[in-house]
Coordinates of C-alpha atoms in Angstrom, one line a residue:
M1 CA -47.0 11.9 -44.7
K2 CA -44.6 9.1 -43.6
I3 CA -46.0 5.9 -44.4
A4 CA -45.7 3.4 -42.0
A5 CA -43.2 0.7 -41.8
L6 CA -45.1 -2.4 -43.8
E7 CA -42.4 -5.9 -44.3
I8 CA -43.9 -7.9 -47.1
G9 CA -40.7 -9.7 -47.1
L10 CA -40.8 -10.1 -50.8
V11 CA -38.0 -8.9 -54.1
A12 CA -37.8 -9.1 -57.4
A13 CA -38.9 -12.3 -58.6
A14 CA -35.3 -13.3 -60.0
Q15 CA -33.6 -12.4 -56.7
L16 CA -36.9 -14.7 -54.7
A17 CA -34.2 -17.0 -53.6
A18 CA -31.5 -14.9 -52.6
M19 CA -28.2 -14.6 -54.7
P20 CA -25.9 -16.6 -54.5
L21 CA -22.2 -15.6 -55.3
M22 CA -21.6 -13.8 -51.8
A23 CA -18.2 -13.8 -51.5
A24 CA -17.6 -10.0 -51.6
Q25 CA -18.9 -9.4 -48.3
Q26 CA -17.0 -7.9 -45.9
A27 CA -16.7 -10.6 -43.2
S28 CA -15.5 -12.5 -39.9
P29 CA -13.1 -15.5 -40.2
T30 CA -15.4 -17.9 -40.5
A31 CA -13.4 -19.2 -37.4
Q32 CA -14.6 -16.4 -35.0
V33 CA -18.1 -17.5 -36.1
P34 CA -18.5 -20.6 -33.5
R35 CA -19.2 -24.1 -35.4
D36 CA -21.7 -25.1 -31.7
W37 CA -23.7 -23.3 -28.8
I38 CA -26.4 -22.9 -26.3
D39 CA -28.1 -19.6 -26.5
P40 CA -27.7 -18.6 -23.5
H41 CA -31.1 -16.8 -23.3
T42 CA -33.6 -19.8 -23.9
G43 CA -31.1 -22.3 -23.4
H44 CA -31.4 -24.3 -26.8
R45 CA -28.5 -25.6 -28.8
I46 CA -27.5 -23.9 -32.1
V47 CA -25.5 -26.4 -34.4
R48 CA -23.8 -24.0 -37.9
L49 CA -24.1 -25.6 -41.0
S50 CA -23.0 -24.2 -43.1
N51 CA -19.0 -23.6 -43.7
E52 CA -18.5 -20.8 -45.8
P53 CA -19.5 -16.5 -44.7
G54 CA -21.9 -15.7 -47.8
S55 CA -24.1 -18.9 -46.9
L56 CA -27.9 -18.9 -47.2
S57 CA -31.0 -21.1 -46.7
L58 CA -33.8 -21.3 -49.0
Y59 CA -36.6 -18.6 -48.9
F60 CA -38.9 -19.9 -46.7
N61 CA -41.9 -21.4 -48.5
Y62 CA -39.2 -23.4 -50.9
D63 CA -38.5 -26.6 -50.2
A64 CA -35.2 -27.6 -49.9
Y65 CA -34.9 -31.3 -48.8
T66 CA -34.5 -34.9 -50.0
P67 CA -37.9 -36.6 -51.0
Q68 CA -36.5 -39.2 -48.0
G69 CA -35.7 -36.4 -45.7
D70 CA -31.5 -36.9 -45.0
K71 CA -30.2 -34.0 -47.0
M72 CA -30.3 -29.8 -47.6
V73 CA -29.5 -28.0 -49.9
I74 CA -28.2 -23.9 -49.9
T75 CA -26.0 -22.0 -51.4
T76 CA -22.8 -21.6 -50.8
P77 CA -19.9 -19.2 -53.1
R78 CA -19.3 -21.5 -55.0
G79 CA -22.3 -23.2 -55.8
I80 CA -24.7 -25.4 -54.8
A81 CA -24.0 -27.7 -51.6
A82 CA -26.0 -30.5 -49.5
I83 CA -25.7 -30.3 -46.0
D84 CA -26.6 -34.1 -44.6
L85 CA -29.4 -34.3 -41.7
K86 CA -27.5 -36.5 -40.0
T87 CA -24.3 -35.3 -39.5
F88 CA -24.8 -32.2 -40.3
K89 CA -21.6 -32.5 -42.9
E90 CA -21.5 -30.2 -46.6
R91 CA -20.4 -31.7 -48.7
P92 CA -21.2 -29.9 -52.8
V93 CA -23.5 -30.3 -55.1
R94 CA -21.3 -28.9 -57.7
D95 CA -19.4 -25.7 -58.6
I96 CA -21.5 -22.7 -61.1
A97 CA -19.3 -20.4 -62.1
V98 CA -21.8 -17.8 -63.8
P99 CA -25.1 -16.1 -61.6
Y100 CA -27.0 -18.6 -61.0
R101 CA -30.6 -18.6 -58.1
L102 CA -31.3 -21.8 -56.2
L103 CA -34.8 -23.1 -56.8
F104 CA -36.2 -26.0 -55.2
T105 CA -35.3 -29.6 -54.8
G106 CA -37.8 -32.4 -56.0
H107 CA -41.6 -34.0 -54.6
K108 CA -39.9 -37.4 -56.0
T109 CA -36.3 -37.7 -57.4
R110 CA -33.1 -36.1 -55.8
N111 CA -33.0 -33.3 -58.2
V112 CA -31.8 -30.6 -57.2
Y113 CA -32.8 -26.8 -60.1
Y114 CA -31.2 -23.7 -60.5
E115 CA -31.6 -21.4 -63.6
T116 CA -28.7 -19.4 -64.5
L117 CA -28.6 -15.4 -64.3
S118 CA -28.8 -12.7 -66.6
K119 CA -27.5 -8.6 -65.9
D120 CA -31.4 -8.0 -67.0
A121 CA -33.7 -9.8 -63.5
D122 CA -36.0 -10.8 -66.4
G123 CA -33.8 -11.8 -69.2
P124 CA -32.6 -14.4 -70.1
K125 CA -32.2 -17.3 -68.8
T126 CA -31.7 -21.5 -69.0
V127 CA -33.1 -24.0 -66.4
Y128 CA -30.7 -27.3 -65.3
A129 CA -31.9 -30.7 -62.9
V130 CA -29.2 -31.8 -60.9
D131 CA -28.3 -34.9 -59.0
I132 CA -27.7 -33.8 -55.7
D133 CA -25.8 -37.2 -54.6
T134 CA -23.2 -37.6 -57.8
G135 CA -23.8 -34.0 -59.5
K136 CA -24.6 -35.2 -62.5
Q137 CA -26.6 -31.9 -64.3
R138 CA -29.4 -32.0 -67.5
K139 CA -30.9 -28.6 -68.8
I140 CA -34.6 -28.8 -68.8
T141 CA -35.2 -25.0 -71.2
D142 CA -34.0 -21.8 -71.8
I143 CA -36.2 -18.9 -71.1
A144 CA -36.6 -16.0 -72.7
H145 CA -37.9 -13.6 -69.7
G146 CA -39.3 -13.8 -66.6
D147 CA -37.7 -15.9 -63.8
I148 CA -38.6 -19.9 -62.2
Q149 CA -40.4 -20.3 -58.9
T150 CA -42.1 -23.3 -57.9
I151 CA -42.6 -27.2 -59.2
N152 CA -45.2 -29.1 -59.3
A153 CA -45.2 -32.5 -57.1
D154 CA -44.7 -35.5 -59.7
E155 CA -41.7 -33.1 -60.8
T156 CA -44.1 -32.8 -64.7
L157 CA -44.1 -28.7 -64.7
L158 CA -42.4 -25.7 -63.4
G159 CA -43.8 -22.3 -63.2
G160 CA -42.9 -19.5 -64.0
V161 CA -43.3 -15.5 -64.6
M162 CA -42.2 -13.1 -67.0
T163 CA -43.7 -9.2 -67.4
D164 CA -44.0 -8.0 -70.9
P165 CA -40.8 -7.9 -72.2
T166 CA -41.4 -3.9 -74.2
A167 CA -42.1 -3.4 -70.7
S168 CA -40.6 0.0 -68.9
S169 CA -42.0 1.2 -65.9
Q170 CA -39.3 3.4 -63.4
S171 CA -40.6 1.8 -60.7
L172 CA -39.7 -1.7 -62.7
D173 CA -35.8 -0.3 -62.4
Y174 CA -35.5 -0.8 -58.6
F175 CA -35.9 -4.6 -58.3
K176 CA -33.8 -4.7 -61.2
K177 CA -30.8 -3.3 -58.6
S178 CA -29.7 -6.0 -56.1
D179 CA -28.4 -5.0 -52.5
S180 CA -25.3 -7.5 -52.9
R181 CA -25.6 -7.8 -49.1
F182 CA -28.5 -9.0 -49.2
G183 CA -29.6 -10.4 -52.5
Q184 CA -33.0 -8.6 -52.5
A185 CA -34.1 -5.0 -54.1
N186 CA -31.9 -1.6 -53.2
Y187 CA -35.1 0.0 -52.6
Q188 CA -35.0 3.5 -51.6
A189 CA -37.1 6.6 -51.5
K190 CA -37.0 9.7 -49.7
G191 CA -40.0 11.4 -47.3
A192 CA -41.5 14.3 -47.4
D193 CA -38.6 16.3 -46.1
G194 CA -36.1 15.3 -48.5
K195 CA -34.3 13.3 -46.9
P196 CA -34.2 9.3 -47.1
L197 CA -37.0 7.6 -45.2
P198 CA -36.7 4.5 -43.8
Y199 CA -35.7 1.1 -45.6
A200 CA -39.6 -0.4 -44.8
D201 CA -40.8 2.8 -45.2
A202 CA -39.0 3.0 -48.9
K203 CA -39.7 -0.6 -50.0
E204 CA -44.5 0.3 -49.4
I205 CA -43.3 3.2 -51.9
R206 CA -41.5 1.5 -54.3
M207 CA -44.0 -1.7 -54.0
N208 CA -46.9 0.7 -54.5
E209 CA -45.0 2.3 -57.4
R210 CA -44.7 -0.9 -59.0
L211 CA -48.4 -1.9 -58.1
E212 CA -50.1 1.0 -59.9
A213 CA -47.9 0.9 -63.0
K214 CA -50.0 -1.6 -64.3
I215 CA -47.1 -3.9 -66.3
P216 CA -48.7 -7.3 -68.3
M217 CA -47.6 -9.8 -67.3
T218 CA -48.1 -13.1 -67.6
M219 CA -47.9 -16.5 -66.0
F220 CA -46.0 -20.0 -68.0
V221 CA -45.4 -23.4 -67.4
V222 CA -42.4 -25.6 -68.4
D223 CA -42.7 -29.8 -69.4
T224 CA -39.7 -30.4 -67.5
H225 CA -39.1 -33.3 -70.2
T226 CA -39.6 -31.4 -73.5
G227 CA -38.7 -27.6 -71.8
Q228 CA -41.9 -26.7 -73.8
Q229 CA -43.2 -23.5 -72.3
R230 CA -47.1 -22.5 -72.8
A231 CA -48.8 -19.5 -71.0
I232 CA -51.4 -20.4 -68.3
Y233 CA -52.9 -16.8 -66.6
S234 CA -51.9 -12.7 -67.9
S235 CA -52.8 -9.6 -65.9
T236 CA -52.1 -6.4 -65.6
D237 CA -51.9 -6.8 -61.3
W238 CA -48.7 -7.5 -60.0
L239 CA -47.8 -11.5 -60.4
N240 CA -46.0 -13.8 -57.9
H241 CA -45.0 -15.7 -55.4
L242 CA -45.7 -19.4 -57.7
Q243 CA -46.5 -22.0 -55.9
F244 CA -47.3 -25.5 -56.9
S245 CA -49.6 -27.4 -54.0
P246 CA -47.3 -30.1 -52.8
T247 CA -49.2 -33.0 -53.4
D248 CA -51.4 -32.2 -56.3
P249 CA -49.6 -31.8 -59.4
A250 CA -52.3 -29.0 -61.6
L251 CA -53.5 -26.5 -57.8
L252 CA -51.4 -23.6 -58.3
M253 CA -51.5 -21.3 -55.6
F254 CA -50.1 -17.2 -56.4
C255 CA -49.8 -13.7 -55.1
H256 CA -51.8 -10.6 -56.2
E257 CA -48.4 -8.0 -55.1
G258 CA -48.4 -5.1 -54.0
P259 CA -49.0 -3.4 -50.9
W260 CA -51.2 -5.8 -48.9
Q261 CA -53.6 -2.8 -48.0
K262 CA -54.3 -3.0 -51.2
V263 CA -54.5 -5.9 -53.5
D264 CA -56.9 -9.3 -53.1
R265 CA -53.2 -11.0 -52.5
L266 CA -54.2 -14.7 -52.2
W267 CA -55.4 -16.7 -54.9
L268 CA -56.0 -20.2 -56.8
L269 CA -56.1 -21.6 -59.9
H270 CA -56.4 -24.7 -61.6
L271 CA -54.7 -26.5 -64.4
D272 CA -56.5 -29.0 -65.6
Q273 CA -59.4 -27.1 -65.5
P274 CA -60.4 -26.4 -68.6
G275 CA -60.9 -21.6 -68.3
A276 CA -60.8 -22.4 -65.0
K277 CA -60.4 -18.9 -63.9
P278 CA -58.6 -17.4 -59.7
V279 CA -60.7 -18.1 -56.5
K280 CA -59.6 -16.1 -54.3
I281 CA -58.8 -17.5 -51.1
H282 CA -59.3 -14.8 -48.3
Q283 CA -61.5 -11.9 -48.1
R284 CA -60.6 -8.7 -46.7
T285 CA -64.1 -7.7 -44.5
M286 CA -62.2 -4.6 -42.5
N287 CA -60.9 -1.5 -43.2
M288 CA -56.9 -2.1 -43.7
E289 CA -57.5 -5.5 -42.9
I290 CA -54.1 -7.7 -44.8
A291 CA -53.4 -10.8 -45.4
G292 CA -49.9 -12.8 -47.0
H293 CA -46.9 -14.4 -46.7
E294 CA -48.8 -17.6 -47.1
W295 CA -47.7 -21.3 -48.1
F296 CA -49.2 -25.2 -48.2
S297 CA -49.0 -27.2 -45.7
T298 CA -46.9 -30.7 -46.4
D299 CA -49.9 -32.8 -47.0
G300 CA -51.5 -30.0 -49.3
K301 CA -55.1 -30.2 -48.0
T302 CA -54.3 -26.1 -45.7
I303 CA -53.2 -23.0 -46.9
W304 CA -51.4 -20.6 -44.6
Y305 CA -50.7 -17.1 -43.9
D306 CA -50.4 -14.4 -42.4
L307 CA -52.9 -12.3 -41.1
Q308 CA -53.8 -8.9 -39.5
T309 CA -57.0 -7.3 -38.8
P310 CA -56.2 -4.3 -38.9
R311 CA -52.7 -4.5 -40.1
G312 CA -49.9 -3.8 -37.4
Q313 CA -52.6 -4.2 -34.1
D314 CA -54.3 -7.8 -34.1
F315 CA -52.3 -11.0 -35.0
W316 CA -53.3 -14.4 -36.0
V317 CA -52.0 -17.6 -38.8
A318 CA -54.9 -18.0 -40.7
G319 CA -55.4 -21.3 -42.1
Y320 CA -58.5 -22.0 -45.3
D321 CA -59.2 -26.0 -45.9
I322 CA -59.3 -26.3 -49.8
A323 CA -61.7 -28.9 -49.7
T324 CA -64.1 -27.1 -47.2
G325 CA -62.9 -23.1 -46.6
K326 CA -62.9 -24.3 -43.3
R327 CA -60.7 -20.8 -41.5
T328 CA -58.7 -21.6 -39.0
W329 CA -57.3 -19.0 -37.3
Y330 CA -54.5 -18.3 -34.4
H331 CA -53.9 -15.9 -32.2
L332 CA -50.5 -14.3 -31.5
T333 CA -48.9 -11.4 -29.0
R334 CA -47.0 -8.0 -31.5
N335 CA -43.6 -9.6 -29.9
E336 CA -44.3 -12.4 -31.4
W337 CA -45.5 -11.3 -34.9
S338 CA -43.4 -13.1 -37.4
V339 CA -41.4 -12.2 -40.6
H340 CA -42.5 -15.2 -42.4
Y341 CA -44.6 -18.5 -40.5
N342 CA -43.3 -22.2 -41.1
Q343 CA -46.1 -26.0 -40.2
S344 CA -43.7 -28.6 -39.1
A345 CA -44.3 -32.0 -41.3
D346 CA -46.1 -33.3 -39.2
R347 CA -48.2 -30.4 -38.9
S348 CA -47.7 -30.5 -34.9
M349 CA -46.2 -27.4 -34.3
F350 CA -45.6 -23.3 -35.3
S351 CA -42.3 -21.5 -36.7
G352 CA -41.4 -17.9 -36.4
D353 CA -38.7 -15.5 -37.5
G354 CA -39.7 -12.6 -35.7
G355 CA -38.6 -9.1 -37.0
D356 CA -37.7 -5.9 -35.7
P357 CA -39.3 -2.8 -34.6
N358 CA -39.2 -1.2 -37.7
M359 CA -41.6 -3.4 -39.3
V360 CA -45.3 -3.6 -39.4
A361 CA -46.3 -5.2 -36.2
H362 CA -42.9 -2.8 -34.2
A363 CA -42.8 -4.9 -32.2
P364 CA -40.6 -4.2 -29.0
D365 CA -39.4 -7.0 -28.5
G366 CA -39.7 -8.9 -31.5
K367 CA -36.1 -10.1 -32.6
W368 CA -36.6 -13.9 -31.7
L369 CA -36.8 -17.1 -33.4
Y370 CA -39.9 -18.9 -31.9
L371 CA -41.2 -22.2 -32.0
F372 CA -45.3 -22.1 -31.4
T373 CA -47.7 -25.0 -30.6
P374 CA -51.1 -24.4 -31.3
H375 CA -53.9 -24.8 -29.6
R376 CA -57.8 -24.6 -30.6
V377 CA -60.8 -23.2 -29.0
I378 CA -63.6 -25.2 -28.3
P379 CA -66.3 -23.6 -31.1
D380 CA -69.2 -24.4 -29.5
A381 CA -69.4 -24.2 -25.7
G382 CA -72.2 -24.3 -23.9
I383 CA -75.5 -23.4 -26.6
P384 CA -74.1 -24.0 -29.9
S385 CA -74.2 -21.2 -32.6
P386 CA -76.6 -22.4 -35.4
N387 CA -74.0 -22.1 -37.8
S388 CA -71.1 -23.0 -36.6
A389 CA -69.8 -25.2 -39.3
S390 CA -69.1 -22.2 -41.3
L391 CA -67.4 -19.5 -38.8
I392 CA -63.6 -19.4 -38.0
E393 CA -63.1 -21.7 -35.5
P394 CA -60.0 -19.6 -33.0
G395 CA -57.0 -20.1 -31.7
Y396 CA -54.2 -19.0 -30.1
F397 CA -50.4 -19.8 -29.9
T398 CA -47.8 -20.9 -26.9
A399 CA -44.7 -19.7 -27.6
E400 CA -41.2 -20.4 -26.6
K401 CA -38.2 -19.2 -27.6
L402 CA -35.2 -20.7 -29.4
V403 CA -32.6 -18.0 -30.6
D404 CA -31.9 -14.3 -30.0
M405 CA -32.0 -12.0 -33.2
T406 CA -30.6 -9.5 -31.0
K407 CA -27.9 -9.2 -33.0
Q408 CA -30.2 -9.9 -36.8
D409 CA -30.2 -7.3 -39.3
Y410 CA -33.4 -8.4 -41.0
R411 CA -33.0 -7.4 -44.1
L412 CA -32.0 -10.6 -44.4
E413 CA -35.0 -12.6 -43.4
P414 CA -34.3 -15.8 -41.6
N415 CA -36.6 -18.5 -42.9
G416 CA -37.2 -20.5 -40.6
K417 CA -37.8 -23.8 -41.7
F418 CA -38.1 -26.9 -39.4
S419 CA -36.5 -29.9 -40.3
P420 CA -37.7 -33.4 -41.7
D421 CA -37.8 -35.3 -38.9
G422 CA -38.9 -32.7 -36.8
K423 CA -36.5 -32.3 -33.6
W424 CA -35.0 -28.9 -35.5
L425 CA -35.2 -25.1 -37.3
I426 CA -32.9 -25.0 -39.9
F427 CA -33.0 -20.9 -41.0
R428 CA -30.0 -18.5 -42.4
S429 CA -28.5 -15.8 -40.2
N430 CA -26.3 -12.6 -40.5
M431 CA -25.9 -12.6 -36.7
F432 CA -21.9 -12.1 -36.9
G433 CA -22.2 -9.8 -39.9
P434 CA -22.2 -12.7 -42.8
S435 CA -24.7 -15.2 -43.3
Y436 CA -24.4 -18.2 -42.0
V437 CA -26.7 -21.7 -42.6
F438 CA -27.9 -22.7 -39.0
A439 CA -30.1 -24.8 -37.3
V440 CA -31.5 -24.4 -33.1
E441 CA -32.1 -27.6 -32.0
L442 CA -36.5 -27.4 -30.7
A443 CA -35.3 -29.9 -27.2
K444 CA -34.0 -27.3 -24.6
S445 CA -30.8 -28.7 -23.8
P446 CA -30.1 -29.2 -19.8
R447 CA -28.1 -27.1 -18.5

């Protein structure tokens, strides 16, 4: 039986932010890619930020901005570069001659972090911090196994995850094979008729095989000053998507990876509470209900995530208030469903990066970048519910289309991210063939 497409947007841990060194891409010359234009379908201005084909912005939940909000880091075929967010000029930060992965910027310092890569996705790596302005580099530590996925609010700890180095699994091999065009696992599988399955279907099969392999994994932290490492949690569940709170240095979110209908995905762990156990964020109440692609609000008070009740049928962006447990759900339409959502720094707007028809929503017209305005429904109209404070507060999005993504190959996810001043949505796209970094202005340009 054919498994329906599910685009869960995750790759092997060592590939999450997308690989650099993309110069091998067969691409049109940059001169043929416009620098500045108005999208004829939406009326919004789009600016190409990166200079070279093969450039990429970071995954949707990784911080790419300096604390002052003046610069953004990207990968280029030569190394790490910074975009001045006032002039949109690209400047190299550091050329890197070995395979590497750009990680994130710091919350307090003007450092950008990266790790070198080995042939084995879970093999030895070295982690560095680089000053964005001077390019001066500092080695933090060597990691024998695993990779780094997050940094805490005061930049004292890096968080990472590793598989048991003695583990061997055929399914694990799929996550060590990279598609050089997209920097992610090269999923392949055949259907009952022996024919190759579409990418999204094959991806779900391989994700399920990896989940069922029950490979021992360990989450760990690294002291950024001493380089010392310590384990914080171990499991045979597939652990992934580590995210420290942007405001609480001891609060870590992570996920149980796999097909979303099979896992309780969202979890919190308090590192400052000795013996603390992970806390589940979302409890499924419906068959085939799925939740994922979670991220922290900029103030660290709310966790937002994609929620479908059930999968592929009814679509929400759901919020969980960490302090109170209060839940808010914003409804959106099938075409507005997006691989990833995001929220502006002032928390007044959301964005979505759309999706192609083969993904979970099977949207007939979903290849757009969206700006969403949230609206909350009055919870106590008429005679109030006696327990209304403990119930989900419903709401809905109104959507504005920003960019026509018809020519996007969604194996490269756009990963929209609001600029710190809230005036632009920055994304990566292969709409012209190779990947570049672009920004779309949220205010509509006069025609």
